[in-house]
Short mmCIF file of C-alpha atoms in Angstrom, two decimals:
data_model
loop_
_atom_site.label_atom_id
_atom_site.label_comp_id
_atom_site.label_asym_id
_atom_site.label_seq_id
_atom_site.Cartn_x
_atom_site.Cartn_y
_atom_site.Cartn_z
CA UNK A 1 51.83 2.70 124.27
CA UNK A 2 48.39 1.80 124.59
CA UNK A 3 45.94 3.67 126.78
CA UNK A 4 43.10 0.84 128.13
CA UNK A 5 40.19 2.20 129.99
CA UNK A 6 36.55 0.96 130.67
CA UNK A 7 35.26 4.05 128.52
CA UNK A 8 38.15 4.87 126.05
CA UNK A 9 36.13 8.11 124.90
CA UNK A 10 37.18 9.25 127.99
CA UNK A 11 40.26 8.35 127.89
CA UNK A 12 41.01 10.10 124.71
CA UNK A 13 39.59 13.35 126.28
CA UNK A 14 42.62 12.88 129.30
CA UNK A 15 45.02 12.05 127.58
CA UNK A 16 44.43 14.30 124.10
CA UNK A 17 47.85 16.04 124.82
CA UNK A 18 49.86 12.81 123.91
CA UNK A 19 50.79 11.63 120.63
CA UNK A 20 51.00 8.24 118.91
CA UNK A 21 48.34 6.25 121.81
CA UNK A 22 46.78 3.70 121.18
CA UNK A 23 43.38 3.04 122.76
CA UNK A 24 41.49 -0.23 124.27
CA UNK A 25 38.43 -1.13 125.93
CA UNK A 26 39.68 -2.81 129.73
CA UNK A 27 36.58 -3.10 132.51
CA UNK A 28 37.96 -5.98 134.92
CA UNK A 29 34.41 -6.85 135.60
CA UNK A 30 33.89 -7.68 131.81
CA UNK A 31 36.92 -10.56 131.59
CA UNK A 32 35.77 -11.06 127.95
CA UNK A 33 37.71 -7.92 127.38
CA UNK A 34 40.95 -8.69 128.38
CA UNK A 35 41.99 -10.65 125.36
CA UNK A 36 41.70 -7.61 122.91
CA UNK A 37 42.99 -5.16 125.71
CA UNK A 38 46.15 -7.40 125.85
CA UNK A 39 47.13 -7.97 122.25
CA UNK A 40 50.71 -7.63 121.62
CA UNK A 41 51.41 -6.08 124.85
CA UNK A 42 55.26 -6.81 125.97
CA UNK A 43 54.33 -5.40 129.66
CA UNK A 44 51.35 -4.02 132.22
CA UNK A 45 51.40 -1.54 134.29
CA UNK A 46 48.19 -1.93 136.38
CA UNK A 47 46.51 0.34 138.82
CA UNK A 48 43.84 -0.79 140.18
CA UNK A 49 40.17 1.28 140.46
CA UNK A 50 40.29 2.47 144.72
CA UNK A 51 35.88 0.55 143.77
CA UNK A 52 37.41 -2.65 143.20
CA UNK A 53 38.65 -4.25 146.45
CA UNK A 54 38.01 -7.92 145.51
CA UNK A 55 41.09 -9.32 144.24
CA UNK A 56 40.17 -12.73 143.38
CA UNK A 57 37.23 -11.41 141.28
CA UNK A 58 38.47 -8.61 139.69
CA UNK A 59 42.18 -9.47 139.42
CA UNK A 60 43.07 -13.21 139.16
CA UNK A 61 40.66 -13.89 135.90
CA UNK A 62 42.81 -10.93 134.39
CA UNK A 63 46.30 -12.21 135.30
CA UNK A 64 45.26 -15.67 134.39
CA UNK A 65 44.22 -13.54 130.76
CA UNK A 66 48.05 -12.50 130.66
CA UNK A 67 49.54 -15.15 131.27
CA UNK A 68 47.41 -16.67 128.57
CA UNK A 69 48.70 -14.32 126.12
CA UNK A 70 52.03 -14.73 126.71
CA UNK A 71 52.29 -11.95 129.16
CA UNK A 72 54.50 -11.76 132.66
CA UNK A 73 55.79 -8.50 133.18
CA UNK A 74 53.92 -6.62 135.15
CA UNK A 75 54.51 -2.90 137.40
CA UNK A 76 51.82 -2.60 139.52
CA UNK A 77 51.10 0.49 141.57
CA UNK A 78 50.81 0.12 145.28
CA UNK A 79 51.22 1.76 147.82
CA UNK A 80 53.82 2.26 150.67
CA UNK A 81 53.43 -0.70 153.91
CA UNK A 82 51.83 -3.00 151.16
CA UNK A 83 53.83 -5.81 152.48
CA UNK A 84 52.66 -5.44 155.86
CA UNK A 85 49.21 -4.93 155.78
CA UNK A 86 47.90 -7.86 154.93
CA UNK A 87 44.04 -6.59 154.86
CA UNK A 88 44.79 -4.01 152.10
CA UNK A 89 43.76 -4.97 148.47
CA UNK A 90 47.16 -4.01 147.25
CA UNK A 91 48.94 -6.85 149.41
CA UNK A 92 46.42 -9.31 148.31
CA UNK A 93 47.34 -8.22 144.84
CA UNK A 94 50.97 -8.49 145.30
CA UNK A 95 50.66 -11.68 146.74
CA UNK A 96 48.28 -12.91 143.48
CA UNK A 97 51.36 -11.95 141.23
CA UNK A 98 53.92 -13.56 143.37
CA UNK A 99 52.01 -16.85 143.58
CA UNK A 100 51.40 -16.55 139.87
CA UNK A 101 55.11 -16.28 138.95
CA UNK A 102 54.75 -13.43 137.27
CA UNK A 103 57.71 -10.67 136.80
CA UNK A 104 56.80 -7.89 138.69
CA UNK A 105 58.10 -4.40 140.24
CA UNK A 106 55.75 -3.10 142.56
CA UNK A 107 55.51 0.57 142.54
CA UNK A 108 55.24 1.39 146.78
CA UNK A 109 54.61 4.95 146.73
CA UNK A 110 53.79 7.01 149.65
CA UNK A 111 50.78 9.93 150.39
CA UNK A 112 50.13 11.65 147.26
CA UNK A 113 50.05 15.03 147.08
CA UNK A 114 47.25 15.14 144.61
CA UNK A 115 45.11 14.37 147.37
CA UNK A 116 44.57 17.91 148.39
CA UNK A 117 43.61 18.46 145.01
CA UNK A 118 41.06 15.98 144.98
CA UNK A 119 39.37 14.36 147.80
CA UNK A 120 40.53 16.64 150.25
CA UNK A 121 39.92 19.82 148.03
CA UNK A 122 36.00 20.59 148.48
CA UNK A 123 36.60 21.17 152.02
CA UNK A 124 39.59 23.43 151.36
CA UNK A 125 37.10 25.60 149.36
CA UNK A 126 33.62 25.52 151.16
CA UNK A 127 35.37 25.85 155.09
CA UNK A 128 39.03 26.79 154.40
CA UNK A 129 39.70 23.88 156.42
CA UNK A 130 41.53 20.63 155.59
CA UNK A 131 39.04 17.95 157.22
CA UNK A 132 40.54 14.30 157.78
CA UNK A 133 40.65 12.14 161.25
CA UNK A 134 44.25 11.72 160.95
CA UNK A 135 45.40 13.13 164.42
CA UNK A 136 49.16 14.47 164.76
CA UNK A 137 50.28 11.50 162.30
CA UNK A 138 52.68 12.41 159.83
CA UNK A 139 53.00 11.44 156.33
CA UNK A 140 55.99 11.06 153.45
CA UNK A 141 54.24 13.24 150.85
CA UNK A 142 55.03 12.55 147.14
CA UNK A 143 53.98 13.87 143.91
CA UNK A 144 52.16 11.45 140.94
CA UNK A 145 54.32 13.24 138.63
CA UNK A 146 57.14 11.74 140.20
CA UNK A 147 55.35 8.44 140.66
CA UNK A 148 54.66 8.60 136.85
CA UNK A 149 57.97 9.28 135.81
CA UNK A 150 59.51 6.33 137.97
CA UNK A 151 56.90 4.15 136.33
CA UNK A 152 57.86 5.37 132.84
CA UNK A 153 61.68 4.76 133.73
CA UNK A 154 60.71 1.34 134.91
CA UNK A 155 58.31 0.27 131.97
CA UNK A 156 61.05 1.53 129.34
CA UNK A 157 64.23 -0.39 131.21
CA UNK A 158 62.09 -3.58 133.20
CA UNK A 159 64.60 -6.26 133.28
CA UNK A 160 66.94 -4.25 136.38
CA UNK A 161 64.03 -3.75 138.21
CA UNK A 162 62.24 -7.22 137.68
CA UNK A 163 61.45 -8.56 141.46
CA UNK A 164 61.72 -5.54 142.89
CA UNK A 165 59.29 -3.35 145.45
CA UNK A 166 60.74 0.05 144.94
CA UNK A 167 59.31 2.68 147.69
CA UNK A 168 58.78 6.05 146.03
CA UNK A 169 58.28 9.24 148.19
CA UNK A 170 58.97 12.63 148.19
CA UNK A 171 60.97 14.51 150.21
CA UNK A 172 58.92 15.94 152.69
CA UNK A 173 57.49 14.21 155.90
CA UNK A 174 55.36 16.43 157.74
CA UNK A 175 51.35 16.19 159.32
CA UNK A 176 48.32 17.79 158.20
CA UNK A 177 48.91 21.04 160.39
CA UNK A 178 52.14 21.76 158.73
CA UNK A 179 50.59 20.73 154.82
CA UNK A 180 47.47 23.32 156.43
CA UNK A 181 50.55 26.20 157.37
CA UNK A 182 52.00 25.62 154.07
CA UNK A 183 49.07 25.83 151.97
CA UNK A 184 47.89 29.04 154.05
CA UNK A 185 51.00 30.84 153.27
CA UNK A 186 51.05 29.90 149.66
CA UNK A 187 47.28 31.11 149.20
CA UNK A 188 47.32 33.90 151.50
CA UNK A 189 44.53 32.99 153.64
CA UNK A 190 44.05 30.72 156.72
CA UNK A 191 43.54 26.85 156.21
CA UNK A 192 43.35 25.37 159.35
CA UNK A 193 43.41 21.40 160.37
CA UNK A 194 40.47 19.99 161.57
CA UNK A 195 40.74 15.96 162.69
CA UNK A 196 37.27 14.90 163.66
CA UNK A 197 36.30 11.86 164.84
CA UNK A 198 35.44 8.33 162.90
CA UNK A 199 31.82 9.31 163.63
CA UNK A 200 31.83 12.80 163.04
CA UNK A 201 34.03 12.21 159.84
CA UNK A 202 31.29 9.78 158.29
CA UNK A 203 28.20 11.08 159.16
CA UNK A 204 29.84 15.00 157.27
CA UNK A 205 30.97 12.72 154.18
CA UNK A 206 27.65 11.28 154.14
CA UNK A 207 25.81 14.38 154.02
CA UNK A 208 28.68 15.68 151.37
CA UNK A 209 27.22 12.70 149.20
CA UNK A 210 30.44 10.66 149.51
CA UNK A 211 29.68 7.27 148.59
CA UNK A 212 30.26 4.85 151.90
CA UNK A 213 33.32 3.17 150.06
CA UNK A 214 34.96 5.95 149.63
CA UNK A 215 34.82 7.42 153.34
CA UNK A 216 36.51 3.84 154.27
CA UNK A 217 39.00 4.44 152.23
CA UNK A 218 39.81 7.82 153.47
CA UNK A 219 39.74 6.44 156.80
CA UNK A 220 41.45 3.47 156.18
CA UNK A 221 44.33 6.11 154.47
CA UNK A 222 44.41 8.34 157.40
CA UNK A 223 43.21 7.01 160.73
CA UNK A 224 44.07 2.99 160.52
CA UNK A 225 47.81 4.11 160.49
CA UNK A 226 47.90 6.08 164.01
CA UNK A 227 47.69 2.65 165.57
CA UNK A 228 49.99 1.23 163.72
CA UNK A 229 53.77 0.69 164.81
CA UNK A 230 54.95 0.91 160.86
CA UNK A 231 57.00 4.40 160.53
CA UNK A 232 58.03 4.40 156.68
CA UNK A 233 61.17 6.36 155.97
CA UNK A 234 61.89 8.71 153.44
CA UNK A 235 63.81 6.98 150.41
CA UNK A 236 65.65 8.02 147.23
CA UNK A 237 63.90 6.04 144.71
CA UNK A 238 62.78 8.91 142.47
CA UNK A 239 66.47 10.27 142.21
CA UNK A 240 68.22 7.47 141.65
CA UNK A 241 66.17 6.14 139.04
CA UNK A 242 65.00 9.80 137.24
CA UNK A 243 67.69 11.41 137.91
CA UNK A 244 66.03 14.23 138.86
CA UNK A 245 64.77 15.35 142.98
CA UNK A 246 61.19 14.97 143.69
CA UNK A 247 59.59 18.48 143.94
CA UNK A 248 58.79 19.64 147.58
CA UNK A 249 55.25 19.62 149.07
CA UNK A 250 55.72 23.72 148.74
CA UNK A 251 56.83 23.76 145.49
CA UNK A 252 53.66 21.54 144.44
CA UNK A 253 51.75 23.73 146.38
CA UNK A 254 53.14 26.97 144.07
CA UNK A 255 52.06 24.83 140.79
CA UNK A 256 49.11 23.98 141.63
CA UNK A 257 47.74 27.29 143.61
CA UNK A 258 44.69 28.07 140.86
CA UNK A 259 43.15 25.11 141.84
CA UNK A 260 42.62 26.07 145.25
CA UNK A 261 41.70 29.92 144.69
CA UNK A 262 38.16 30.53 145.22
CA UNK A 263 35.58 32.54 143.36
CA UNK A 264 34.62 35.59 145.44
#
């Protein structure tokens, strides 16, 4: 398995409680790169940075760089609707590797949880408050974990999967004032829901430092989707392929409670 990351140093630090990785140097806006990064590689899985939007830049030089090496298997991590949002960089993507006959299995997961662990999380500290113009709009929640170990399952058995967009969610399907009621019961003090609008949403991210990028993203996550007739369903992906149910948005909630605790 070999780990490839623009700053492999990093990298190592991640990932220092696996065994037996290799590591590589892989910056898709450095295309000399990709020839080393892709050395006796049997198949990709790429993600792609949430900074890099521009697919024929960033993307095509480094499929062309596969191909090149002999390389056409490819799972690439999407995300759920892909297919019909056509101004998303993940459908552009998808569309690169189907034009490019490459053999692919996109990965089409739904909201992760992670993100009230991240992006979401230094408003859940400062203001108890979960802070995101996403209106009563409800969302399949599913945890990276799970994502991971479909991913895994896929990159160790491709050929069954080869041409496939596999939809991987949890179990839970639920809005941001239930994930708030949840999260207050696990942590024993109120979180409350707060859905602002665009304006009010961008000018507080701004002052928060969040680079302008970024806030689209979150808005283009959350608020492009209430006007959208698109209502993804729940699907079975993780257990049929794992083996194993995807954990619940409380039971993530119980793992993860230290890193919403705050320092008194």
């Amino acid at each position: 398995i070999i780990a490839a990351d623009y700053n492999p140093e990093r990298a190592k630090g991640k990932l220092k409680q696996f065994s037996g990785l290799e590591y590589r140097t892989l910056d898709f806006a450095h295309p000399g790169h990709f020839d080393d990064a892709l050395k006796g590689v049997d198949v990709v899985f790429l993600l792609r940075p949430p900074s890099l939007a521009d697919v024929d830049r960033y993307f095509a030089p480094f499929v062309e760089a596969m191909k090149r090496n002999g390389i056409f298997k490819v799972v690439f991590l999407s995300v759920q609707g892909a297919e019909k949002q056509s101004f998303i960089p993940h459908h552009k993507l998808e569309k690169l590797l189907v034009e490019q006959e490459m053999e692919y299995v996109f990965l089409r997961p739904s909201y992760f949880m992670q993100n009230l662990t991240t992006t979401l999380l230094p408003d859940i500290l400062a203001d108890n408050r979960i802070f995101i113009p996403a209106g009563n709009l409800k969302f399949n929640w599913v945890d990276a974990r799970d994502i991971g170990l479909v991913g895994a399952h896929v990159l160790n058995d491709f050929d069954p999967y080869a041409g496939q967009a596999l939809e991987v969610t949890g179990s839970d399907f639920c809005g941001f004032d239930e994930a708030a009621s949840l999260l207050s019961e696990q942590l024993q003090r109120k979180i409350s829901y707060e859905s602002p609008s665009l304006f009010a949403f961008y000018r507080t991210k701004r002052k928060q430092g969040y680079a302008r990028m970024m806030i689209m993203v979150m808005i283009m996550l959350h608020y492009l989707p209430r006007f959208g007739s698109n209502r993804p369903q729940l699907t079975h992906v993780v257990e049929d392929i794992t083996g194993k149910r995807p954990i619940t948005l409380k039971e993530f909630m119980e793992r993860e409670a230290a890193l919403w605790e705050t320092k008194n």
